[in-house]
mmCIF file of C-alpha atoms and ligand atoms in Angstrom:
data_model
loop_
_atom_site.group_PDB
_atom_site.id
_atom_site.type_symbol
_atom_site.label_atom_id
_atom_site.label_comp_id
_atom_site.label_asym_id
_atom_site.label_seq_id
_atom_site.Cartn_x
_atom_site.Cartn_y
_atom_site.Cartn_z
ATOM 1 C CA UNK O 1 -9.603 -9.917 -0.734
ATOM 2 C CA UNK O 2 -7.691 -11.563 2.161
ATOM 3 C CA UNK O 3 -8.407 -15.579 2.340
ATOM 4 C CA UNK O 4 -7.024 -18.073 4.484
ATOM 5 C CA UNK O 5 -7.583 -21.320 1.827
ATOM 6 C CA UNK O 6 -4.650 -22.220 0.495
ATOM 7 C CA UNK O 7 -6.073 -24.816 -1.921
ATOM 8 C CA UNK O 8 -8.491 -21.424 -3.165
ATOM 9 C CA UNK O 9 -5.171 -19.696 -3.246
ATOM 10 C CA UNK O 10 -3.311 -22.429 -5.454
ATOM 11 C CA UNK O 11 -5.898 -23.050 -7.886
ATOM 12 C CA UNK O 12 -5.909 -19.201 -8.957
ATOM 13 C CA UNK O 13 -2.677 -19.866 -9.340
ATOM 14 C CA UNK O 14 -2.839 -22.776 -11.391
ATOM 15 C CA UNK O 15 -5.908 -20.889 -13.610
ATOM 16 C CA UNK O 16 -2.968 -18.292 -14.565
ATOM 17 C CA UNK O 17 -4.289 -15.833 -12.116
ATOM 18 C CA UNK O 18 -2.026 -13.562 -9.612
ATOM 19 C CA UNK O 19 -2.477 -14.306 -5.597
ATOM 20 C CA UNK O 20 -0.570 -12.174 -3.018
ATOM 21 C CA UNK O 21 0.983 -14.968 -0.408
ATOM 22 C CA UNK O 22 2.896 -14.773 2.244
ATOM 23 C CA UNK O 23 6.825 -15.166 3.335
ATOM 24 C CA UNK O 24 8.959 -14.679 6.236
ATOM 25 C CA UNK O 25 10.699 -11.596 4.696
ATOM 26 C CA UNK O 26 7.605 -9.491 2.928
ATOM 27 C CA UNK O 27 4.552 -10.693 1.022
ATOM 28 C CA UNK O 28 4.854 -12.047 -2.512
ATOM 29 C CA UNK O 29 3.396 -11.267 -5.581
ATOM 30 C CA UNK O 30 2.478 -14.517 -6.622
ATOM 31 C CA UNK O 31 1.537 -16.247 -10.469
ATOM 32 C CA UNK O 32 3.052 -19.163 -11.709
ATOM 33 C CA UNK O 33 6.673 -19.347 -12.619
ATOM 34 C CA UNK O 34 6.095 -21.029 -15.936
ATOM 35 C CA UNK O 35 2.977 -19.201 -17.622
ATOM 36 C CA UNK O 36 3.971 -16.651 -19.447
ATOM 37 C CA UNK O 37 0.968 -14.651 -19.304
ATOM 38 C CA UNK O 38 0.370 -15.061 -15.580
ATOM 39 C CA UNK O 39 4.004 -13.465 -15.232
ATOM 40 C CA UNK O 40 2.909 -10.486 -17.415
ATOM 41 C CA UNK O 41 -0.133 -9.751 -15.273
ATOM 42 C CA UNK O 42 2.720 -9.433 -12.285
ATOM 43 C CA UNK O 43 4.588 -6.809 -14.300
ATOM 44 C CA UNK O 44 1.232 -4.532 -15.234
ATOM 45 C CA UNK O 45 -0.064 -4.644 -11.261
ATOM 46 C CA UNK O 46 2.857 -3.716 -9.827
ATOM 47 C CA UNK O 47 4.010 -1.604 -12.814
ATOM 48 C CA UNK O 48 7.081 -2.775 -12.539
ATOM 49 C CA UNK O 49 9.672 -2.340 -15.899
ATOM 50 C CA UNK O 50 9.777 -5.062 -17.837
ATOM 51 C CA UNK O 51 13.759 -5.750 -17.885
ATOM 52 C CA UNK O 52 13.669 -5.770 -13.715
ATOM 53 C CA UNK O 53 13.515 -9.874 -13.057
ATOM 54 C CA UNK O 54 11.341 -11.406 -10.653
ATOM 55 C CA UNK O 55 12.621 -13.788 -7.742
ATOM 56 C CA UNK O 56 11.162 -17.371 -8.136
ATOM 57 C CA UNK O 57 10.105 -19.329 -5.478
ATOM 58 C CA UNK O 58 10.135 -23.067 -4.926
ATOM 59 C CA UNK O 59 9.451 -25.402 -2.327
ATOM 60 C CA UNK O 60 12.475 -28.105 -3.374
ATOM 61 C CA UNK O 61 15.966 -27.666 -4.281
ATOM 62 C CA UNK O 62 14.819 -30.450 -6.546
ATOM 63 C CA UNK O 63 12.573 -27.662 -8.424
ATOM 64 C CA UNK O 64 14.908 -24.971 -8.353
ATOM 65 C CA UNK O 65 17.833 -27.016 -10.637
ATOM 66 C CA UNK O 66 14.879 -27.468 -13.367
ATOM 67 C CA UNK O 67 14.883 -24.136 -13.653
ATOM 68 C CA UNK O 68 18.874 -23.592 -13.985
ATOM 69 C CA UNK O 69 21.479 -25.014 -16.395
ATOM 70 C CA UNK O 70 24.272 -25.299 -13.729
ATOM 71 C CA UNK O 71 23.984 -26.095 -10.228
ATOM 72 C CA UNK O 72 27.559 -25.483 -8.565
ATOM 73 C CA UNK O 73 28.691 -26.685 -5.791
ATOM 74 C CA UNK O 74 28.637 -23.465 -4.304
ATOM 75 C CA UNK O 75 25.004 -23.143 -4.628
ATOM 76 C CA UNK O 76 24.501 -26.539 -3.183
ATOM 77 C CA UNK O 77 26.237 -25.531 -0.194
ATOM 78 C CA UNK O 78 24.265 -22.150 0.694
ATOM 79 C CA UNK O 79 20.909 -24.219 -0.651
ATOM 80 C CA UNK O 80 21.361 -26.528 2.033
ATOM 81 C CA UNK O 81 22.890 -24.149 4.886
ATOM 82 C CA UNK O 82 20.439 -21.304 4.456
ATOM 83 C CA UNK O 83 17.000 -22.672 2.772
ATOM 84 C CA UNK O 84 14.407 -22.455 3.256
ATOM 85 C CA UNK O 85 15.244 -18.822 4.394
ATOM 86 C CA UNK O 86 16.187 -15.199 3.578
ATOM 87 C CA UNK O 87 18.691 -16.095 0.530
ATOM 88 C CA UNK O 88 18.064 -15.934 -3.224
ATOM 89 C CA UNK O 89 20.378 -17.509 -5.783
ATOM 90 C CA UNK O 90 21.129 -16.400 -8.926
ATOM 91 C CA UNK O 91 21.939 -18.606 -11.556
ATOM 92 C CA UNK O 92 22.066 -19.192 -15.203
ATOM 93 C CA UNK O 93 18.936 -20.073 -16.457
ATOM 94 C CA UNK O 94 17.330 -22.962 -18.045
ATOM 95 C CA UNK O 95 14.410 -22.815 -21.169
ATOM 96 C CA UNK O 96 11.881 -23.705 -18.263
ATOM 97 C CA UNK O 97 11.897 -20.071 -17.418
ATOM 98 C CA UNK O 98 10.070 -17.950 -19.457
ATOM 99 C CA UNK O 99 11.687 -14.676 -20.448
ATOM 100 C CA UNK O 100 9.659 -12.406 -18.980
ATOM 101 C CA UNK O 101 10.467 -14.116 -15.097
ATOM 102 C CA UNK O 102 14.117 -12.698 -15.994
ATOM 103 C CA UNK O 103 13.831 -9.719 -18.046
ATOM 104 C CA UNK O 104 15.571 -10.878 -21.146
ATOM 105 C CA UNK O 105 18.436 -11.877 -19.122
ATOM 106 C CA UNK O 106 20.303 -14.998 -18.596
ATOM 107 C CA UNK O 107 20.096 -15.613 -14.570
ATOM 108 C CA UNK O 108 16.859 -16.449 -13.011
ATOM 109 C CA UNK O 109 16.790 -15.767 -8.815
ATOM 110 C CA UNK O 110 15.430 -18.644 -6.960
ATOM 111 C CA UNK O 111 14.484 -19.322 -3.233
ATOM 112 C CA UNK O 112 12.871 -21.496 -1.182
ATOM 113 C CA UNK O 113 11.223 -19.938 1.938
ATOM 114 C CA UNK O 114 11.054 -20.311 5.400
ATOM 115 C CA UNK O 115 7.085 -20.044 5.753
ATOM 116 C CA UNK O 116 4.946 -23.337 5.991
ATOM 117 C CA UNK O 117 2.053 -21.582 4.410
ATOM 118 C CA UNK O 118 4.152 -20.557 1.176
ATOM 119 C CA UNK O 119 5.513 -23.822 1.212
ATOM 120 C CA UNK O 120 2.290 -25.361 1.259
ATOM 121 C CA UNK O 121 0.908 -22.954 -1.829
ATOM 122 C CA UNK O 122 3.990 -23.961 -3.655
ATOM 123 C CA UNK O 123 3.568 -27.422 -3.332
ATOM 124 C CA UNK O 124 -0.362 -27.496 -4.464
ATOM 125 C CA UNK O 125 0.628 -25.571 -7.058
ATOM 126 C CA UNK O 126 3.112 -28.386 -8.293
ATOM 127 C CA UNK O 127 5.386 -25.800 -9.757
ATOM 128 C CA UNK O 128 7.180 -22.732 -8.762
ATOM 129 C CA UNK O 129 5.886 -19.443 -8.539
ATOM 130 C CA UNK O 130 7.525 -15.701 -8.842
ATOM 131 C CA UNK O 131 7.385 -13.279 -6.341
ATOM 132 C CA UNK O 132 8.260 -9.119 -6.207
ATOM 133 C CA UNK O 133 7.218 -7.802 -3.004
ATOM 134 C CA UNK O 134 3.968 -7.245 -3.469
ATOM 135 C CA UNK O 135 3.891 -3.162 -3.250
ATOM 136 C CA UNK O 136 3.363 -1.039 -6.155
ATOM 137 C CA UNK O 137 6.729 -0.804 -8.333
ATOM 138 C CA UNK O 138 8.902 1.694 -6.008
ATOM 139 C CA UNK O 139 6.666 1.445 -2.381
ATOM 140 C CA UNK O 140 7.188 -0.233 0.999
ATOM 141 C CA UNK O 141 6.989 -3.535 0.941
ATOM 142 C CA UNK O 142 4.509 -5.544 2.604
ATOM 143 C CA UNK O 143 4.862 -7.597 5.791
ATOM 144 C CA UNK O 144 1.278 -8.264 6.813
ATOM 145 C CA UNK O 145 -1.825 -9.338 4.522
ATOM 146 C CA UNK O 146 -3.392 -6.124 5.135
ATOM 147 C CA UNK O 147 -0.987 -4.278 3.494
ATOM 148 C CA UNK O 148 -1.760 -5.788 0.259
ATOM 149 C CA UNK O 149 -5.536 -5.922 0.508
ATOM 150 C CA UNK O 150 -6.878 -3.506 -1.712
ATOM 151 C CA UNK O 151 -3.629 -2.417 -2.967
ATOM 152 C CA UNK O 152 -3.914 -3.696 -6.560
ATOM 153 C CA UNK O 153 -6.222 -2.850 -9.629
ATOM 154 C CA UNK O 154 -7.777 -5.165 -10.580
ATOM 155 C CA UNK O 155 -8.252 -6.409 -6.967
ATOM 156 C CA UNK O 156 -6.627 -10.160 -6.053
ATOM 157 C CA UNK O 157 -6.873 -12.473 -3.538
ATOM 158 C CA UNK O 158 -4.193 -12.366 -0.695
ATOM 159 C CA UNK O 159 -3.237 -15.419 1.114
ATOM 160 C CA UNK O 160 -3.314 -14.646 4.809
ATOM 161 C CA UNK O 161 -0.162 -15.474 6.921
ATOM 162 C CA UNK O 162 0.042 -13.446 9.844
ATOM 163 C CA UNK O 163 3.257 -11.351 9.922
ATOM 164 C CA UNK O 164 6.765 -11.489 8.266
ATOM 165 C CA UNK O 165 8.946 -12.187 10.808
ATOM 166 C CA UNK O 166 12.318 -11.123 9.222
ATOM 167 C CA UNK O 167 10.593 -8.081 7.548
ATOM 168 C CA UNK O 168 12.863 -7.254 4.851
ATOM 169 C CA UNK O 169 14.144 -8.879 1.477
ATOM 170 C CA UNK O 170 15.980 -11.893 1.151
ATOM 171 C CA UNK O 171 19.479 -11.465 0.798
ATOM 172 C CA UNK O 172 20.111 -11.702 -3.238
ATOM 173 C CA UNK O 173 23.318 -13.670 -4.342
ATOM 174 C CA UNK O 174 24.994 -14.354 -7.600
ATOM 175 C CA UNK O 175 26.713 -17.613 -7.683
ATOM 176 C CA UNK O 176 29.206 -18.852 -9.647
ATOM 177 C CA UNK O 177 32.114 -21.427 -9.617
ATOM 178 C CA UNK O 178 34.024 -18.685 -7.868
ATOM 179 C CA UNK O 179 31.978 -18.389 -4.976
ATOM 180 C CA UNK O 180 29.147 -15.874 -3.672
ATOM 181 C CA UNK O 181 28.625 -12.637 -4.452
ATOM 182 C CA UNK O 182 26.060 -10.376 -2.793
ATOM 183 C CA UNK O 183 23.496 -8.138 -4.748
ATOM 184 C CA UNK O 184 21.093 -7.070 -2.601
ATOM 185 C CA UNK O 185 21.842 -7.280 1.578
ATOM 186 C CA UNK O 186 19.430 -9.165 3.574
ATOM 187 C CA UNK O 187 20.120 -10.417 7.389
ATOM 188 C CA UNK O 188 21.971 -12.905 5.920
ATOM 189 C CA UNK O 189 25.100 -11.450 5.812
ATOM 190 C CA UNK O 190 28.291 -11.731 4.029
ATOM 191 C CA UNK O 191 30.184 -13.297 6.887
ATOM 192 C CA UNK O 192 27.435 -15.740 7.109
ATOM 193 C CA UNK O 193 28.055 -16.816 3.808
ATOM 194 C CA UNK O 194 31.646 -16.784 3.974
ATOM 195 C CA UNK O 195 31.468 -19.472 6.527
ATOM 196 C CA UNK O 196 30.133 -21.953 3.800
ATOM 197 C CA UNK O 197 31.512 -20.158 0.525
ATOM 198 C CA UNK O 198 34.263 -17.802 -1.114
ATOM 199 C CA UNK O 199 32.526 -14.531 -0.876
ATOM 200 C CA UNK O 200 33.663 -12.472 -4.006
ATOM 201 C CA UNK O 201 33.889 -8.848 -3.578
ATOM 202 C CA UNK O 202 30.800 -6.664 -4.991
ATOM 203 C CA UNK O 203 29.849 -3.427 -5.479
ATOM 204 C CA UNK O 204 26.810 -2.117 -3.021
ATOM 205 C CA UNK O 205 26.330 0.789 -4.888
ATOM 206 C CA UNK O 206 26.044 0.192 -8.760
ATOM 207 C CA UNK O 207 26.362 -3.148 -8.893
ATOM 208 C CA UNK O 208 28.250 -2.849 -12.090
ATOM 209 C CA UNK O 209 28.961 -6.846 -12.143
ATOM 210 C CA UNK O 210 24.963 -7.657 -12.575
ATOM 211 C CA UNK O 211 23.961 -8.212 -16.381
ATOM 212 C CA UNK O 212 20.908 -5.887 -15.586
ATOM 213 C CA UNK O 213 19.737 -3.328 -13.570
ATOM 214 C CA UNK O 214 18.696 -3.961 -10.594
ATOM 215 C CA UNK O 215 16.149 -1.891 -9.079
ATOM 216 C CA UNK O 216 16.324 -2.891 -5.771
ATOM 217 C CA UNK O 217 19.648 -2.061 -5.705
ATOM 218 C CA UNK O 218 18.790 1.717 -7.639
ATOM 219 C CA UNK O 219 19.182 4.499 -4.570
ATOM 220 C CA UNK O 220 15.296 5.839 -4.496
ATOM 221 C CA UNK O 221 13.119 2.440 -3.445
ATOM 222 C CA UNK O 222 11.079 0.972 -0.232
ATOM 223 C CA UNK O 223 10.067 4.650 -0.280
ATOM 224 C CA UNK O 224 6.853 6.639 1.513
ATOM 225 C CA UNK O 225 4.802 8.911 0.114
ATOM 226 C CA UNK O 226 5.613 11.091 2.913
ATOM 227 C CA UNK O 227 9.163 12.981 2.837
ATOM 228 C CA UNK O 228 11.557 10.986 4.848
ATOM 229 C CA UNK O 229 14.782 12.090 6.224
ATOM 230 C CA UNK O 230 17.229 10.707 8.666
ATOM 231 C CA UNK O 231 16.746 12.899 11.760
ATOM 232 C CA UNK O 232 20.286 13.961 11.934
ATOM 233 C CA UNK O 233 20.462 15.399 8.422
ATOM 234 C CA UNK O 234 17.373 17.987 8.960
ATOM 235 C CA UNK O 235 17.862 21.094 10.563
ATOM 236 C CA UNK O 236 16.801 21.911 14.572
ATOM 237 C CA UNK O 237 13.678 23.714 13.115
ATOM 238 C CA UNK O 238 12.220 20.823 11.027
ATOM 239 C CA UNK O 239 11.959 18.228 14.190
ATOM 240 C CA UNK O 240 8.839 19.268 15.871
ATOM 241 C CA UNK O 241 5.082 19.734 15.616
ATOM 242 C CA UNK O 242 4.743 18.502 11.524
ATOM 243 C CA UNK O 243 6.958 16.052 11.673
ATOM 244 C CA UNK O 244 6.902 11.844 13.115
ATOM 245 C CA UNK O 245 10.002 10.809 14.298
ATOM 246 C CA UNK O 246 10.866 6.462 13.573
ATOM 247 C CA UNK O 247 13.031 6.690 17.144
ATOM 248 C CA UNK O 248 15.123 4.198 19.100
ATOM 249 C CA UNK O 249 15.805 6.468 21.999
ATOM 250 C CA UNK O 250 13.281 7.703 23.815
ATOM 251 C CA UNK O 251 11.667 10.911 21.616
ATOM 252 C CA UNK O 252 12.331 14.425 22.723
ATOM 253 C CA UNK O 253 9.309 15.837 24.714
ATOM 254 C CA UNK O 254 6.588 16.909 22.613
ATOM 255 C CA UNK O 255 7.736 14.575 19.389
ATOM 256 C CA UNK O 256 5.257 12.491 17.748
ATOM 257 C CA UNK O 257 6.742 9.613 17.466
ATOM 258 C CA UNK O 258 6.973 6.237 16.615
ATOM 259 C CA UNK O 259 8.785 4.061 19.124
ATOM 260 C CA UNK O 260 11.172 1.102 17.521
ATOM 261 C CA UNK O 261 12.614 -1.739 18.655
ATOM 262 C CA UNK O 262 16.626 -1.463 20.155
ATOM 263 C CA UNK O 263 17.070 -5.352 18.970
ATOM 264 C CA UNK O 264 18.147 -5.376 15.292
ATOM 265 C CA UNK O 265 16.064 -8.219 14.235
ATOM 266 C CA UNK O 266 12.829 -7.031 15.854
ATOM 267 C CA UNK O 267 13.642 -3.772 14.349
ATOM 268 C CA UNK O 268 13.755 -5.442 10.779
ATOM 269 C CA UNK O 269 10.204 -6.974 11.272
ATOM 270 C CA UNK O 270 8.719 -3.781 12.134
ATOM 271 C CA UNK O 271 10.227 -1.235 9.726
ATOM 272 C CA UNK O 272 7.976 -1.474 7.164
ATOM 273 C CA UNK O 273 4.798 -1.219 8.577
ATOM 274 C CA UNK O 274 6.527 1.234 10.905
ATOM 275 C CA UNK O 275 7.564 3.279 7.891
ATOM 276 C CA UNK O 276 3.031 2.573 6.393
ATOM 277 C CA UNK O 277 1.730 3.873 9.729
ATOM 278 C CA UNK O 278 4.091 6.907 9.530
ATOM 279 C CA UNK O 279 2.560 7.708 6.230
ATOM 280 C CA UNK O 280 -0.835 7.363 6.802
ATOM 281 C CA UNK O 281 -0.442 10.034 9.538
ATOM 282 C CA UNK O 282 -0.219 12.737 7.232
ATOM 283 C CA UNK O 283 2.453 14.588 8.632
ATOM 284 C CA UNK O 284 4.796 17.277 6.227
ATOM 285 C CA UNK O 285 7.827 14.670 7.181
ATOM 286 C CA UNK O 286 9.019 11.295 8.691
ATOM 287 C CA UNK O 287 12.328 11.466 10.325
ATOM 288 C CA UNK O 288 14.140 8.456 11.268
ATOM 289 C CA UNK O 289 16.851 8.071 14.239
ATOM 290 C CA UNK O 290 19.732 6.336 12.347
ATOM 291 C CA UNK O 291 20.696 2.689 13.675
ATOM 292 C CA UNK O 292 24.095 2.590 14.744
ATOM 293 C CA UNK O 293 24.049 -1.305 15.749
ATOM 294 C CA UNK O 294 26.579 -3.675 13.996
ATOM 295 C CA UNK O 295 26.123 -6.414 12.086
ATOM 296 C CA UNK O 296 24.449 -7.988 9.059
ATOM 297 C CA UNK O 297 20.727 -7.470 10.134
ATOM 298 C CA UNK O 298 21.566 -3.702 11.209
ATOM 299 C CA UNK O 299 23.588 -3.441 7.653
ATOM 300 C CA UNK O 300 20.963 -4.292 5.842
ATOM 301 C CA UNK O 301 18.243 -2.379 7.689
ATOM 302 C CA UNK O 302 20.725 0.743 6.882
ATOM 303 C CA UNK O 303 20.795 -0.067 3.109
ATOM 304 C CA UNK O 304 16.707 -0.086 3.373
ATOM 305 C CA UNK O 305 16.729 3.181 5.152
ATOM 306 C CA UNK O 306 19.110 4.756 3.187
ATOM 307 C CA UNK O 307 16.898 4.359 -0.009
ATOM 308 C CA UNK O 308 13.696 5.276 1.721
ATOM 309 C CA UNK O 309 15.868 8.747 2.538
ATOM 310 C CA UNK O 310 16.880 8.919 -0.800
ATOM 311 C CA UNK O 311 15.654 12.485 -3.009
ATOM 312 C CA UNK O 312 14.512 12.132 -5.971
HETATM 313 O O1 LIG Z 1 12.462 -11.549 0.236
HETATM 314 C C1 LIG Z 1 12.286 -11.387 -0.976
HETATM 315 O O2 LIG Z 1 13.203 -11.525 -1.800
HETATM 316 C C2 LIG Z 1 10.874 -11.040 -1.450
HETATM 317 C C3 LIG Z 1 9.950 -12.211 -1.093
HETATM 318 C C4 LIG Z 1 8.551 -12.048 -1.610
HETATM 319 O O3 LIG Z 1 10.520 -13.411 -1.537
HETATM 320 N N1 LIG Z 1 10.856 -10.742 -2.852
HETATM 321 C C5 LIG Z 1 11.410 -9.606 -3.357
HETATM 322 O O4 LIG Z 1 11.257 -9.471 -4.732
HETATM 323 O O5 LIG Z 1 11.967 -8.782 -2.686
HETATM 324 P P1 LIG Z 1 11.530 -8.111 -5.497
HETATM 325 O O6 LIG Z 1 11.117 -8.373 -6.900
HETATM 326 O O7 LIG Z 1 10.858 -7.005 -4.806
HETATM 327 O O8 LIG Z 1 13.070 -7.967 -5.478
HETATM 328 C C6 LIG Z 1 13.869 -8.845 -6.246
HETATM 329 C C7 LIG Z 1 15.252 -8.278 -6.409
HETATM 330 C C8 LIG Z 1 15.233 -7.092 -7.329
HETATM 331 O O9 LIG Z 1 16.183 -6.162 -6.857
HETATM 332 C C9 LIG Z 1 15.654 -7.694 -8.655
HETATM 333 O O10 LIG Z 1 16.214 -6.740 -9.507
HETATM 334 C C10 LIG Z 1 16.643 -8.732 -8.183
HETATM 335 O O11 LIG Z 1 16.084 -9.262 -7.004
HETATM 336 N N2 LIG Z 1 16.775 -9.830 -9.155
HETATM 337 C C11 LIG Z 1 15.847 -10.715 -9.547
HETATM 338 N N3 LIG Z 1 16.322 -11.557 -10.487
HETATM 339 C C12 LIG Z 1 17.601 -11.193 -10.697
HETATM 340 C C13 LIG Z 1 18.646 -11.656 -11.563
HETATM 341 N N4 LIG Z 1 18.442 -12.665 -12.398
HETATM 342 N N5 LIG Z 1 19.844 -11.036 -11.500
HETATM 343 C C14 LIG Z 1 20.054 -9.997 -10.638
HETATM 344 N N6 LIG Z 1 19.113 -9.501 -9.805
HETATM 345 C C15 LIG Z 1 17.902 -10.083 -9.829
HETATM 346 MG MG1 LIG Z 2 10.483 -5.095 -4.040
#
């Protein structure tokens, strides 16, 4: 059920329950950071595996070093250049975070975002609360309340917000005394943060440095139900009558299509419902003109894409 009370919003929070709320990148899963069981009831809605860690939200940087045992400088420098915004820092936990917000691991992912109504939840609250995109484990992710209404069993409340305006997920950094180093793109980009920190060299792909897997960063994720290919992979034959084509150029005559921003950020913030309204029109496919922009926003929209595309 969408609301628009905050304080109803914050006190199912504070009664253990989960509450959908809203951020500039995608909508949150929300339940607070430190109950245990409220966490758990984020892991069964979304059916998410249990070893894949949640991000934690606060409103403070005060409230983020409770929940870490080091705070290095490094992370004091992209804390105050880039919050609240798009950026999540990983860090070495403290005993304030339950288990479960990590998945057995050592690091706990913290941000503070850039939306006044979040900011406002997380300060009734008086604590910090996680937050997956909240999609089913493996889905698009949602940037309006609308997406998330109904999409849970049992059915929970969803703070409304209006919609995301980056559209995709924060940028997700490890940081140590070495400097940053990025595990998940986001428009934040690495020559952004190598303007303010030593960027250390990671690998997109497996991400073999991370002490767990990290599903976000698996190939097949942020995908629709419907088929989806980049339009220059299919064949001649399969663009046509059964198929909606995501374009940037103008579509071919005769192409149902869907008609995307040319601007990379406005492109970002309507991808994913983009990608939602594509599915619900029950065509056999969803093709998608690849972005050939530069730069971190049109990176990271790439990276997105290219896991929607992927089989299997
Ligand atoms: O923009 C966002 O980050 C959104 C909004 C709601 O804040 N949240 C989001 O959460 O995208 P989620 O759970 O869908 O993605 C979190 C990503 C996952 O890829 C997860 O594996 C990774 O962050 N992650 C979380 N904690 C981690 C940790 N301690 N070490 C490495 N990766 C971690
Ligand atoms: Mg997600």
């Amino acid at each position: 059920m969408i609301t628009h009370d905050i304080e109803a919003a914050a006190e199912s929070l504070r009664r253990g329950d989960a509450v959908a709320f809203p951020t500039e990148t995608v909508y949150g899963l929300g339940a607070s950071a430190l109950d245990t069981h409220a966490v758990d009831k984020v892991f069964a809605l979304k059916g998410r595996p249990s070893n894949n860690p949640l991000i934690v939200h606060v409103s403070t940087i005060e409230m983020a070093q409770e929940l870490v045992t080091s705070w290095p400088d490094h992370a004091a420098v992209l804390a105050e250049h880039f919050w609240p915004g798009p950026l999540t820092l990983v860090l070495p936990k403290s005993d304030a975070v339950p288990n479960n917000v990590t998945g057995g691991g050592g690091t706990v992912a913290i941000r503070v975002p850039n939306h006044p109504i979040a900011l406002e939840l997380i300060s009734e609250v008086g604590g910090p609360i996680v937050g997956p995109s909240a999609n089913v484990s493996g889905g698009v992710s949602p940037t309006a309340a609308a997406h998330v209404d109904g999409a849970f069993t049992p059915d929970i409340l969803v703070l409304e917000g209006g919609a995301c305006t980056t559209g995709i997920e924060s940028t997700v950094v490890r940081v140590t005394v070495d400097g940053a180093q990025v595990l998940r793109p986001g428009v934040i980009g690495v020559e952004d943060l190598a303007k303010v920190v030593p960027v250390v060299e990671s690998d997109p792909v497996s991400n073999t440095a991370a002490p767990l897997p990290s599903p976000g960063l698996l190939t097949k994720h942020y995908a629709p139900g419907t088929p989806t290919k980049f339009a220059d992979e299919v064949a001649e034959d399969l663009l046509g009558a059964g198929a909606i084509l995501l374009a940037i150029s103008p579509a071919p005559a005769g192409q149902k299509s869907i008609q995307m921003p040319t601007e990379a950020g406005a492109y970002a913030a309507r991808l994913y419902a983009a990608l939602r309204e594509a599915d619900a029109m029950n065509a056999d496919l969803i093709l998608i003109e690849r972005p050939t922009g530069n730069g971190p926003i049109w990176d990271a929209v790439r990276d997105r894409l290219r896991r929607a595309t992927a089989a299997g």
